[in-house]
């Protein structure tokens, strides 16, 4: 026992240090630089955002695929929108000052081009199983487009680790920890046992994932709009209550994003470099543009050509960061200006205190938002992890994976996950490197077909490329 404890400390410290290094400036520059590069070579696809939003609600009749374009988008958003959009934004403000909100928003805005490119490659290089199921993602772009199967395997290994960590155990733990807090929902609330919460979460997860991607997509199609509308309307209500502080909050966010002066207004000071680092890092982490997770489900979409799905995929980053993260940032900054006595030492505490200052609706919005966001993340990441493991070990592993996923959801609610979080954080960053290789080396293909379908006004045309059938 003593030896185990002695070994645990340096391993935990080592993994934590590695996580910090992987999410440091080199990775941030690489990811954000890719966003800027793809935005430039693709001729600013953000210009077609409203067209892309319209396409996401349009059923592509006669197109091949397993789920609708909206179903694929909803599943992607389910996996992407999570605690990072709420508590993560507060953490960025705590560490980098209010200017981090603007940098987070910029990471999302330019990340639209990267998410577009990921969606394109997912369709372009997807394959079909003998039973007609579509599968794809960065691993198939690496294998089929670049002949780098070894790198595809590495991507899947990192995705599997990240899935069980950040995509499952950590999310389950967040729900259980939240509901276990005495007094969270008012006087007399004693908290719910983490064992009970873990059991409920695992049962609910089981009821969905055992039926595969179609069931996951159906649940996400219903859950994502509800949770997003509920949270956005709640944030707007809070901003209306804080309307006299909204202008000062916007000014403070913009000024502190580019000015080295102390933030003021009850905020901890933050330099421009700190605001940029933590804001961009949080934006990159929350919207997952460039990490390679979302294209795994985009490959299952029913779409007539790769560019249509690319456009639909790109809207996920808009909703996730440009809308949800921005609203969260405005709520927190305006509330702290209104109540400068609020502590800023901890992101989770800051979020809770900021929302709790709003009578009646503040805490329920936060609680319902966190529960639905985290639960949907578990569902979305279950598909990512399943396809990653299937690529490595074959289709026969699917049911074993689903069983392990259900168990992990229960265990995650009842364990100390500090080391698991750090390991998964490392794997999450390492996923990006193989994915960025495919994006950058295949950017010529993306540009060529974008010019043909998008800028050539041929979005309604059907591609004559048929996905190859693979033995599985």
GROMACS .gro file of C-alpha atoms in nm:
model
  472
    1UNK     CA    1   0.000   0.000   0.000
    2UNK     CA    2   0.280   0.241   0.093
    3UNK     CA    3   0.477   0.158  -0.224
    4UNK     CA    4   0.163   0.213  -0.427
    5UNK     CA    5   0.111   0.555  -0.269
    6UNK     CA    6   0.471   0.655  -0.327
    7UNK     CA    7   0.451   0.549  -0.688
    8UNK     CA    8   0.119   0.723  -0.741
    9UNK     CA    9   0.246   1.073  -0.659
   10UNK     CA   10   0.525   1.100  -0.916
   11UNK     CA   11   0.315   0.930  -1.186
   12UNK     CA   12   0.028   1.172  -1.124
   13UNK     CA   13   0.267   1.469  -1.128
   14UNK     CA   14   0.434   1.343  -1.444
   15UNK     CA   15   0.105   1.298  -1.629
   16UNK     CA   16  -0.018   1.637  -1.509
   17UNK     CA   17   0.303   1.801  -1.634
   18UNK     CA   18   0.272   1.622  -1.968
   19UNK     CA   19  -0.088   1.738  -1.999
   20UNK     CA   20   0.015   2.098  -1.937
   21UNK     CA   21   0.291   2.069  -2.197
   22UNK     CA   22   0.062   1.914  -2.459
   23UNK     CA   23  -0.191   2.192  -2.414
   24UNK     CA   24   0.076   2.461  -2.409
   25UNK     CA   25   0.169   2.720  -2.670
   26UNK     CA   26   0.302   2.480  -2.939
   27UNK     CA   27  -0.028   2.291  -2.962
   28UNK     CA   28  -0.233   2.610  -2.938
   29UNK     CA   29  -0.031   2.771  -3.219
   30UNK     CA   30  -0.056   2.458  -3.434
   31UNK     CA   31  -0.432   2.426  -3.393
   32UNK     CA   32  -0.512   2.797  -3.424
   33UNK     CA   33  -0.267   2.827  -3.712
   34UNK     CA   34  -0.449   2.545  -3.891
   35UNK     CA   35  -0.777   2.731  -3.839
   36UNK     CA   36  -0.633   3.043  -3.999
   37UNK     CA   37  -0.467   2.853  -4.285
   38UNK     CA   38  -0.781   2.659  -4.378
   39UNK     CA   39  -0.991   2.976  -4.352
   40UNK     CA   40  -0.759   3.143  -4.605
   41UNK     CA   41  -0.718   2.859  -4.860
   42UNK     CA   42  -1.090   2.777  -4.854
   43UNK     CA   43  -1.176   3.142  -4.926
   44UNK     CA   44  -1.344   3.209  -4.590
   45UNK     CA   45  -1.619   2.943  -4.577
   46UNK     CA   46  -1.763   3.122  -4.272
   47UNK     CA   47  -1.936   3.344  -4.530
   48UNK     CA   48  -2.174   3.057  -4.602
   49UNK     CA   49  -2.268   2.999  -4.238
   50UNK     CA   50  -2.638   3.079  -4.277
   51UNK     CA   51  -2.659   2.853  -4.583
   52UNK     CA   52  -2.491   2.580  -4.377
   53UNK     CA   53  -2.743   2.623  -4.094
   54UNK     CA   54  -3.027   2.590  -4.345
   55UNK     CA   55  -2.873   2.272  -4.488
   56UNK     CA   56  -2.843   2.119  -4.141
   57UNK     CA   57  -3.224   2.119  -4.111
   58UNK     CA   58  -3.277   1.990  -4.467
   59UNK     CA   59  -3.318   1.617  -4.520
   60UNK     CA   60  -3.100   1.498  -4.806
   61UNK     CA   61  -3.345   1.269  -4.986
   62UNK     CA   62  -3.191   0.981  -5.177
   63UNK     CA   63  -2.846   1.023  -5.029
   64UNK     CA   64  -2.657   0.729  -4.879
   65UNK     CA   65  -2.582   0.716  -4.509
   66UNK     CA   66  -2.709   0.585  -4.174
   67UNK     CA   67  -2.845   0.899  -4.005
   68UNK     CA   68  -2.972   1.236  -4.123
   69UNK     CA   69  -2.740   1.533  -4.151
   70UNK     CA   70  -2.914   1.687  -3.850
   71UNK     CA   71  -2.878   1.360  -3.660
   72UNK     CA   72  -2.503   1.358  -3.723
   73UNK     CA   73  -2.481   1.725  -3.624
   74UNK     CA   74  -2.684   1.669  -3.307
   75UNK     CA   75  -2.463   1.376  -3.205
   76UNK     CA   76  -2.154   1.587  -3.268
   77UNK     CA   77  -2.295   1.871  -3.060
   78UNK     CA   78  -2.397   1.627  -2.787
   79UNK     CA   79  -2.038   1.514  -2.755
   80UNK     CA   80  -1.893   1.863  -2.786
   81UNK     CA   81  -2.115   2.078  -2.565
   82UNK     CA   82  -2.026   1.989  -2.208
   83UNK     CA   83  -1.877   2.127  -1.888
   84UNK     CA   84  -1.610   2.303  -2.093
   85UNK     CA   85  -1.874   2.541  -2.229
   86UNK     CA   86  -1.984   2.642  -1.879
   87UNK     CA   87  -1.721   2.579  -1.613
   88UNK     CA   88  -1.439   2.581  -1.869
   89UNK     CA   89  -1.520   2.936  -1.976
   90UNK     CA   90  -1.517   3.048  -1.613
   91UNK     CA   91  -1.180   2.877  -1.564
   92UNK     CA   92  -1.040   3.066  -1.865
   93UNK     CA   93  -1.166   3.393  -1.715
   94UNK     CA   94  -1.014   3.303  -1.379
   95UNK     CA   95  -0.673   3.228  -1.528
   96UNK     CA   96  -0.658   3.476  -1.816
   97UNK     CA   97  -0.898   3.754  -1.724
   98UNK     CA   98  -1.218   3.858  -1.906
   99UNK     CA   99  -1.027   3.906  -2.233
  100UNK     CA  100  -1.011   3.526  -2.256
  101UNK     CA  101  -1.379   3.530  -2.362
  102UNK     CA  102  -1.297   3.716  -2.685
  103UNK     CA  103  -1.004   3.486  -2.766
  104UNK     CA  104  -1.227   3.185  -2.700
  105UNK     CA  105  -1.481   3.328  -2.942
  106UNK     CA  106  -1.214   3.388  -3.206
  107UNK     CA  107  -1.093   3.028  -3.173
  108UNK     CA  108  -1.448   2.918  -3.246
  109UNK     CA  109  -1.504   3.156  -3.536
  110UNK     CA  110  -1.190   3.054  -3.724
  111UNK     CA  111  -1.236   2.692  -3.612
  112UNK     CA  112  -1.544   2.674  -3.835
  113UNK     CA  113  -1.311   2.626  -4.134
  114UNK     CA  114  -1.133   2.336  -3.964
  115UNK     CA  115  -1.458   2.166  -3.864
  116UNK     CA  116  -1.573   2.211  -4.224
  117UNK     CA  117  -1.258   2.039  -4.349
  118UNK     CA  118  -1.295   1.751  -4.103
  119UNK     CA  119  -1.652   1.692  -4.217
  120UNK     CA  120  -1.540   1.692  -4.580
  121UNK     CA  121  -1.267   1.431  -4.526
  122UNK     CA  122  -1.508   1.215  -4.323
  123UNK     CA  123  -1.739   1.177  -4.624
  124UNK     CA  124  -1.468   1.174  -4.889
  125UNK     CA  125  -1.281   0.879  -4.737
  126UNK     CA  126  -1.556   0.689  -4.555
  127UNK     CA  127  -1.608   0.317  -4.616
  128UNK     CA  128  -1.899   0.076  -4.602
  129UNK     CA  129  -1.928  -0.252  -4.412
  130UNK     CA  130  -2.086  -0.558  -4.579
  131UNK     CA  131  -2.418  -0.482  -4.406
  132UNK     CA  132  -2.421  -0.129  -4.555
  133UNK     CA  133  -2.314   0.065  -4.244
  134UNK     CA  134  -2.108   0.377  -4.316
  135UNK     CA  135  -1.798   0.437  -4.105
  136UNK     CA  136  -1.524   0.696  -4.131
  137UNK     CA  137  -1.317   0.959  -3.958
  138UNK     CA  138  -0.954   1.071  -3.952
  139UNK     CA  139  -0.833   0.710  -3.938
  140UNK     CA  140  -0.980   0.641  -4.282
  141UNK     CA  141  -0.855   0.971  -4.424
  142UNK     CA  142  -0.507   0.878  -4.302
  143UNK     CA  143  -0.528   0.524  -4.437
  144UNK     CA  144  -0.704   0.582  -4.768
  145UNK     CA  145  -0.593   0.936  -4.846
  146UNK     CA  146  -0.233   0.927  -4.722
  147UNK     CA  147  -0.154   0.553  -4.687
  148UNK     CA  148  -0.054   0.609  -4.322
  149UNK     CA  149  -0.230   0.322  -4.145
  150UNK     CA  150   0.019   0.332  -3.856
  151UNK     CA  151  -0.081   0.691  -3.784
  152UNK     CA  152  -0.447   0.596  -3.817
  153UNK     CA  153  -0.398   0.328  -3.549
  154UNK     CA  154  -0.231   0.581  -3.318
  155UNK     CA  155  -0.522   0.819  -3.363
  156UNK     CA  156  -0.765   0.543  -3.265
  157UNK     CA  157  -0.561   0.448  -2.958
  158UNK     CA  158  -0.563   0.809  -2.835
  159UNK     CA  159  -0.934   0.841  -2.918
  160UNK     CA  160  -1.017   0.528  -2.717
  161UNK     CA  161  -0.830   0.657  -2.410
  162UNK     CA  162  -0.986   1.002  -2.438
  163UNK     CA  163  -1.332   0.848  -2.483
  164UNK     CA  164  -1.325   0.648  -2.160
  165UNK     CA  165  -1.175   0.944  -1.974
  166UNK     CA  166  -1.307   1.282  -2.085
  167UNK     CA  167  -1.595   1.132  -2.283
  168UNK     CA  168  -1.731   0.906  -2.010
  169UNK     CA  169  -1.585   0.875  -1.659
  170UNK     CA  170  -1.517   1.245  -1.608
  171UNK     CA  171  -1.865   1.340  -1.733
  172UNK     CA  172  -2.036   1.086  -1.508
  173UNK     CA  173  -1.829   1.209  -1.216
  174UNK     CA  174  -1.931   1.569  -1.291
  175UNK     CA  175  -2.302   1.479  -1.276
  176UNK     CA  176  -2.261   1.277  -0.955
  177UNK     CA  177  -2.049   1.541  -0.782
  178UNK     CA  178  -2.294   1.814  -0.874
  179UNK     CA  179  -2.603   1.631  -0.747
  180UNK     CA  180  -2.424   1.525  -0.427
  181UNK     CA  181  -2.374   1.886  -0.310
  182UNK     CA  182  -2.593   1.960  -0.003
  183UNK     CA  183  -2.804   2.272  -0.044
  184UNK     CA  184  -2.751   2.288  -0.419
  185UNK     CA  185  -3.123   2.304  -0.494
  186UNK     CA  186  -3.222   2.494  -0.182
  187UNK     CA  187  -3.256   2.440   0.190
  188UNK     CA  188  -3.336   2.084   0.286
  189UNK     CA  189  -3.158   1.936  -0.017
  190UNK     CA  190  -2.912   1.686   0.130
  191UNK     CA  191  -2.761   1.565  -0.194
  192UNK     CA  192  -2.794   1.239  -0.388
  193UNK     CA  193  -2.557   0.950  -0.328
  194UNK     CA  194  -2.296   0.916  -0.604
  195UNK     CA  195  -2.376   0.543  -0.617
  196UNK     CA  196  -2.740   0.615  -0.698
  197UNK     CA  197  -2.647   0.876  -0.957
  198UNK     CA  198  -2.389   0.642  -1.112
  199UNK     CA  199  -2.644   0.363  -1.137
  200UNK     CA  200  -2.908   0.586  -1.297
  201UNK     CA  201  -2.659   0.731  -1.547
  202UNK     CA  202  -2.525   0.389  -1.645
  203UNK     CA  203  -2.877   0.248  -1.694
  204UNK     CA  204  -2.982   0.545  -1.908
  205UNK     CA  205  -2.664   0.516  -2.115
  206UNK     CA  206  -2.724   0.143  -2.163
  207UNK     CA  207  -3.080   0.200  -2.284
  208UNK     CA  208  -2.944   0.421  -2.565
  209UNK     CA  209  -2.609   0.283  -2.682
  210UNK     CA  210  -2.708  -0.083  -2.714
  211UNK     CA  211  -2.909   0.015  -3.023
  212UNK     CA  212  -2.613   0.184  -3.196
  213UNK     CA  213  -2.570   0.509  -3.383
  214UNK     CA  214  -2.931   0.542  -3.499
  215UNK     CA  215  -3.059   0.533  -3.140
  216UNK     CA  216  -2.785   0.770  -3.024
  217UNK     CA  217  -2.871   1.012  -3.304
  218UNK     CA  218  -3.244   0.998  -3.226
  219UNK     CA  219  -3.189   1.075  -2.858
  220UNK     CA  220  -2.943   1.352  -2.941
  221UNK     CA  221  -3.184   1.501  -3.198
  222UNK     CA  222  -3.435   1.541  -2.914
  223UNK     CA  223  -3.198   1.624  -2.629
  224UNK     CA  224  -2.960   1.872  -2.794
  225UNK     CA  225  -3.219   2.127  -2.911
  226UNK     CA  226  -3.389   2.113  -2.571
  227UNK     CA  227  -3.072   2.161  -2.368
  228UNK     CA  228  -2.934   2.428  -2.600
  229UNK     CA  229  -3.256   2.632  -2.613
  230UNK     CA  230  -3.310   2.598  -2.237
  231UNK     CA  231  -2.957   2.712  -2.160
  232UNK     CA  232  -2.948   2.993  -2.418
  233UNK     CA  233  -3.288   3.130  -2.310
  234UNK     CA  234  -3.173   3.115  -1.948
  235UNK     CA  235  -2.853   3.302  -2.030
  236UNK     CA  236  -3.045   3.565  -2.224
  237UNK     CA  237  -3.280   3.608  -1.926
  238UNK     CA  238  -2.981   3.659  -1.698
  239UNK     CA  239  -2.831   3.912  -1.939
  240UNK     CA  240  -3.161   4.102  -1.944
  241UNK     CA  241  -3.150   4.114  -1.564
  242UNK     CA  242  -2.789   4.235  -1.588
  243UNK     CA  243  -2.862   4.470  -1.880
  244UNK     CA  244  -2.701   4.777  -1.718
  245UNK     CA  245  -2.374   4.582  -1.680
  246UNK     CA  246  -2.380   4.428  -2.028
  247UNK     CA  247  -2.214   4.726  -2.200
  248UNK     CA  248  -1.934   4.749  -1.943
  249UNK     CA  249  -1.886   4.371  -1.967
  250UNK     CA  250  -1.841   4.386  -2.347
  251UNK     CA  251  -1.601   4.679  -2.318
  252UNK     CA  252  -1.400   4.502  -2.050
  253UNK     CA  253  -1.379   4.180  -2.253
  254UNK     CA  254  -1.254   4.364  -2.562
  255UNK     CA  255  -1.017   4.598  -2.378
  256UNK     CA  256  -0.856   4.327  -2.165
  257UNK     CA  257  -0.813   4.098  -2.470
  258UNK     CA  258  -0.568   4.347  -2.621
  259UNK     CA  259  -0.455   4.562  -2.328
  260UNK     CA  260  -0.203   4.452  -2.063
  261UNK     CA  261  -0.368   4.665  -1.796
  262UNK     CA  262  -0.534   4.505  -1.495
  263UNK     CA  263  -0.888   4.398  -1.561
  264UNK     CA  264  -1.051   4.594  -1.279
  265UNK     CA  265  -1.415   4.566  -1.182
  266UNK     CA  266  -1.340   4.301  -0.920
  267UNK     CA  267  -1.145   4.085  -1.165
  268UNK     CA  268  -0.802   3.942  -1.121
  269UNK     CA  269  -0.560   4.108  -1.362
  270UNK     CA  270  -0.449   3.921  -1.672
  271UNK     CA  271  -0.194   3.995  -1.939
  272UNK     CA  272  -0.273   3.985  -2.308
  273UNK     CA  273  -0.066   3.667  -2.342
  274UNK     CA  274  -0.253   3.499  -2.057
  275UNK     CA  275  -0.590   3.602  -2.199
  276UNK     CA  276  -0.492   3.471  -2.543
  277UNK     CA  277  -0.346   3.145  -2.414
  278UNK     CA  278  -0.632   3.044  -2.187
  279UNK     CA  279  -0.906   3.183  -2.413
  280UNK     CA  280  -0.780   3.011  -2.729
  281UNK     CA  281  -0.702   2.689  -2.541
  282UNK     CA  282  -1.053   2.681  -2.392
  283UNK     CA  283  -1.209   2.756  -2.730
  284UNK     CA  284  -1.008   2.482  -2.898
  285UNK     CA  285  -1.082   2.234  -2.621
  286UNK     CA  286  -1.455   2.306  -2.602
  287UNK     CA  287  -1.540   2.303  -2.974
  288UNK     CA  288  -1.295   2.019  -3.061
  289UNK     CA  289  -1.220   2.168  -3.404
  290UNK     CA  290  -0.901   1.997  -3.515
  291UNK     CA  291  -0.911   1.716  -3.260
  292UNK     CA  292  -1.072   1.471  -3.502
  293UNK     CA  293  -1.365   1.348  -3.293
  294UNK     CA  294  -1.666   1.499  -3.472
  295UNK     CA  295  -1.584   1.364  -3.821
  296UNK     CA  296  -1.629   1.009  -3.690
  297UNK     CA  297  -2.005   1.062  -3.666
  298UNK     CA  298  -2.018   1.297  -3.967
  299UNK     CA  299  -1.916   0.997  -4.179
  300UNK     CA  300  -2.251   0.830  -4.103
  301UNK     CA  301  -2.455   1.121  -4.242
  302UNK     CA  302  -2.688   1.095  -4.539
  303UNK     CA  303  -2.546   1.348  -4.783
  304UNK     CA  304  -2.524   1.377  -5.160
  305UNK     CA  305  -2.168   1.511  -5.167
  306UNK     CA  306  -1.885   1.572  -4.919
  307UNK     CA  307  -1.916   1.952  -4.924
  308UNK     CA  308  -2.279   1.954  -4.808
  309UNK     CA  309  -2.190   1.754  -4.497
  310UNK     CA  310  -1.878   1.966  -4.448
  311UNK     CA  311  -2.099   2.274  -4.428
  312UNK     CA  312  -2.339   2.108  -4.184
  313UNK     CA  313  -2.048   1.991  -3.966
  314UNK     CA  314  -1.904   2.341  -3.954
  315UNK     CA  315  -2.216   2.476  -3.782
  316UNK     CA  316  -2.135   2.269  -3.470
  317UNK     CA  317  -1.844   2.500  -3.387
  318UNK     CA  318  -2.066   2.803  -3.439
  319UNK     CA  319  -2.330   2.679  -3.193
  320UNK     CA  320  -2.077   2.544  -2.944
  321UNK     CA  321  -1.832   2.833  -2.914
  322UNK     CA  322  -1.962   3.137  -3.100
  323UNK     CA  323  -2.301   3.108  -2.925
  324UNK     CA  324  -2.289   2.897  -2.606
  325UNK     CA  325  -1.938   2.987  -2.485
  326UNK     CA  326  -1.986   3.355  -2.571
  327UNK     CA  327  -2.315   3.371  -2.379
  328UNK     CA  328  -2.160   3.196  -2.080
  329UNK     CA  329  -1.871   3.444  -2.082
  330UNK     CA  330  -2.104   3.743  -2.095
  331UNK     CA  331  -2.317   3.603  -1.812
  332UNK     CA  332  -2.015   3.548  -1.588
  333UNK     CA  333  -1.838   3.878  -1.665
  334UNK     CA  334  -2.153   4.091  -1.631
  335UNK     CA  335  -2.252   3.916  -1.308
  336UNK     CA  336  -1.911   3.968  -1.150
  337UNK     CA  337  -1.917   4.337  -1.243
  338UNK     CA  338  -2.257   4.356  -1.075
  339UNK     CA  339  -2.132   4.158  -0.772
  340UNK     CA  340  -1.755   4.223  -0.741
  341UNK     CA  341  -1.742   4.037  -0.410
  342UNK     CA  342  -1.778   3.702  -0.593
  343UNK     CA  343  -1.469   3.484  -0.552
  344UNK     CA  344  -1.262   3.414  -0.864
  345UNK     CA  345  -1.022   3.154  -0.733
  346UNK     CA  346  -1.194   2.851  -0.884
  347UNK     CA  347  -1.375   2.814  -1.216
  348UNK     CA  348  -1.649   2.582  -1.090
  349UNK     CA  349  -1.711   2.794  -0.782
  350UNK     CA  350  -1.711   3.111  -0.988
  351UNK     CA  351  -1.972   2.967  -1.223
  352UNK     CA  352  -2.196   2.850  -0.942
  353UNK     CA  353  -2.175   3.178  -0.753
  354UNK     CA  354  -2.232   3.385  -1.066
  355UNK     CA  355  -2.547   3.193  -1.163
  356UNK     CA  356  -2.669   3.173  -0.802
  357UNK     CA  357  -2.678   3.553  -0.783
  358UNK     CA  358  -2.976   3.546  -1.017
  359UNK     CA  359  -3.298   3.484  -0.818
  360UNK     CA  360  -3.499   3.169  -0.886
  361UNK     CA  361  -3.366   3.080  -1.232
  362UNK     CA  362  -2.987   3.100  -1.191
  363UNK     CA  363  -2.906   2.774  -1.013
  364UNK     CA  364  -3.169   2.559  -1.194
  365UNK     CA  365  -3.033   2.677  -1.531
  366UNK     CA  366  -2.681   2.581  -1.428
  367UNK     CA  367  -2.782   2.244  -1.284
  368UNK     CA  368  -3.006   2.136  -1.573
  369UNK     CA  369  -2.751   2.268  -1.822
  370UNK     CA  370  -2.464   2.075  -1.668
  371UNK     CA  371  -2.660   1.750  -1.631
  372UNK     CA  372  -2.793   1.748  -1.988
  373UNK     CA  373  -2.463   1.866  -2.136
  374UNK     CA  374  -2.258   1.601  -1.956
  375UNK     CA  375  -2.503   1.316  -2.021
  376UNK     CA  376  -2.520   1.397  -2.391
  377UNK     CA  377  -2.140   1.405  -2.402
  378UNK     CA  378  -2.132   1.046  -2.276
  379UNK     CA  379  -2.366   0.940  -2.557
  380UNK     CA  380  -2.175   1.118  -2.831
  381UNK     CA  381  -1.834   0.998  -2.720
  382UNK     CA  382  -1.960   0.640  -2.694
  383UNK     CA  383  -1.987   0.638  -3.073
  384UNK     CA  384  -1.642   0.793  -3.118
  385UNK     CA  385  -1.480   0.540  -2.887
  386UNK     CA  386  -1.668   0.248  -3.040
  387UNK     CA  387  -1.555   0.328  -3.394
  388UNK     CA  388  -1.196   0.385  -3.282
  389UNK     CA  389  -1.182   0.045  -3.111
  390UNK     CA  390  -1.361  -0.117  -3.404
  391UNK     CA  391  -1.093   0.016  -3.641
  392UNK     CA  392  -0.820  -0.148  -3.433
  393UNK     CA  393  -0.984  -0.475  -3.326
  394UNK     CA  394  -1.277  -0.530  -3.564
  395UNK     CA  395  -1.655  -0.531  -3.540
  396UNK     CA  396  -1.660  -0.826  -3.299
  397UNK     CA  397  -1.546  -0.591  -3.021
  398UNK     CA  398  -1.849  -0.361  -3.039
  399UNK     CA  399  -2.059  -0.534  -2.773
  400UNK     CA  400  -1.761  -0.574  -2.541
  401UNK     CA  401  -1.692  -0.203  -2.579
  402UNK     CA  402  -2.053  -0.111  -2.500
  403UNK     CA  403  -2.050  -0.326  -2.186
  404UNK     CA  404  -1.726  -0.165  -2.067
  405UNK     CA  405  -1.869   0.179  -2.148
  406UNK     CA  406  -2.173   0.120  -1.926
  407UNK     CA  407  -1.951  -0.002  -1.640
  408UNK     CA  408  -1.721   0.300  -1.680
  409UNK     CA  409  -2.019   0.534  -1.651
  410UNK     CA  410  -2.100   0.381  -1.310
  411UNK     CA  411  -1.741   0.367  -1.183
  412UNK     CA  412  -1.670   0.720  -1.299
  413UNK     CA  413  -1.941   0.856  -1.072
  414UNK     CA  414  -1.783   0.699  -0.765
  415UNK     CA  415  -1.405   0.736  -0.807
  416UNK     CA  416  -1.141   1.007  -0.767
  417UNK     CA  417  -1.057   1.077  -1.129
  418UNK     CA  418  -0.768   1.324  -1.103
  419UNK     CA  419  -0.522   1.089  -1.274
  420UNK     CA  420  -0.784   0.967  -1.523
  421UNK     CA  421  -0.861   1.329  -1.617
  422UNK     CA  422  -0.494   1.407  -1.681
  423UNK     CA  423  -0.440   1.090  -1.887
  424UNK     CA  424  -0.749   1.158  -2.095
  425UNK     CA  425  -0.647   1.522  -2.133
  426UNK     CA  426  -0.314   1.405  -2.278
  427UNK     CA  427  -0.487   1.162  -2.514
  428UNK     CA  428  -0.730   1.435  -2.622
  429UNK     CA  429  -0.439   1.656  -2.727
  430UNK     CA  430  -0.253   1.367  -2.893
  431UNK     CA  431  -0.559   1.293  -3.107
  432UNK     CA  432  -0.509   1.628  -3.274
  433UNK     CA  433  -0.167   1.559  -3.424
  434UNK     CA  434  -0.263   1.270  -3.661
  435UNK     CA  435  -0.582   1.456  -3.750
  436UNK     CA  436  -0.394   1.774  -3.835
  437UNK     CA  437  -0.161   1.572  -4.058
  438UNK     CA  438  -0.461   1.458  -4.262
  439UNK     CA  439  -0.611   1.809  -4.273
  440UNK     CA  440  -0.293   1.981  -4.386
  441UNK     CA  441  -0.166   1.718  -4.631
  442UNK     CA  442  -0.509   1.669  -4.786
  443UNK     CA  443  -0.599   2.039  -4.791
  444UNK     CA  444  -0.548   2.045  -5.169
  445UNK     CA  445  -0.827   1.788  -5.211
  446UNK     CA  446  -1.053   1.989  -4.979
  447UNK     CA  447  -0.985   2.311  -5.172
  448UNK     CA  448  -1.045   2.148  -5.511
  449UNK     CA  449  -1.386   2.005  -5.425
  450UNK     CA  450  -1.488   2.313  -5.227
  451UNK     CA  451  -1.424   2.521  -5.538
  452UNK     CA  452  -1.630   2.273  -5.739
  453UNK     CA  453  -1.933   2.229  -5.515
  454UNK     CA  454  -1.947   2.538  -5.291
  455UNK     CA  455  -1.800   2.823  -5.493
  456UNK     CA  456  -1.913   2.663  -5.820
  457UNK     CA  457  -2.276   2.663  -5.696
  458UNK     CA  458  -2.314   2.286  -5.738
  459UNK     CA  459  -2.420   2.192  -5.385
  460UNK     CA  460  -2.726   2.005  -5.510
  461UNK     CA  461  -2.524   1.767  -5.728
  462UNK     CA  462  -2.470   1.406  -5.628
  463UNK     CA  463  -2.116   1.275  -5.602
  464UNK     CA  464  -2.048   0.972  -5.821
  465UNK     CA  465  -1.796   0.829  -5.575
  466UNK     CA  466  -1.913   0.517  -5.393
  467UNK     CA  467  -1.753   0.423  -5.059
  468UNK     CA  468  -1.558   0.096  -5.090
  469UNK     CA  469  -1.690  -0.205  -4.903
  470UNK     CA  470  -1.446  -0.338  -4.643
  471UNK     CA  471  -1.430  -0.678  -4.480
  472UNK     CA  472  -1.487  -0.657  -4.108
   0.00000   0.00000   0.00000
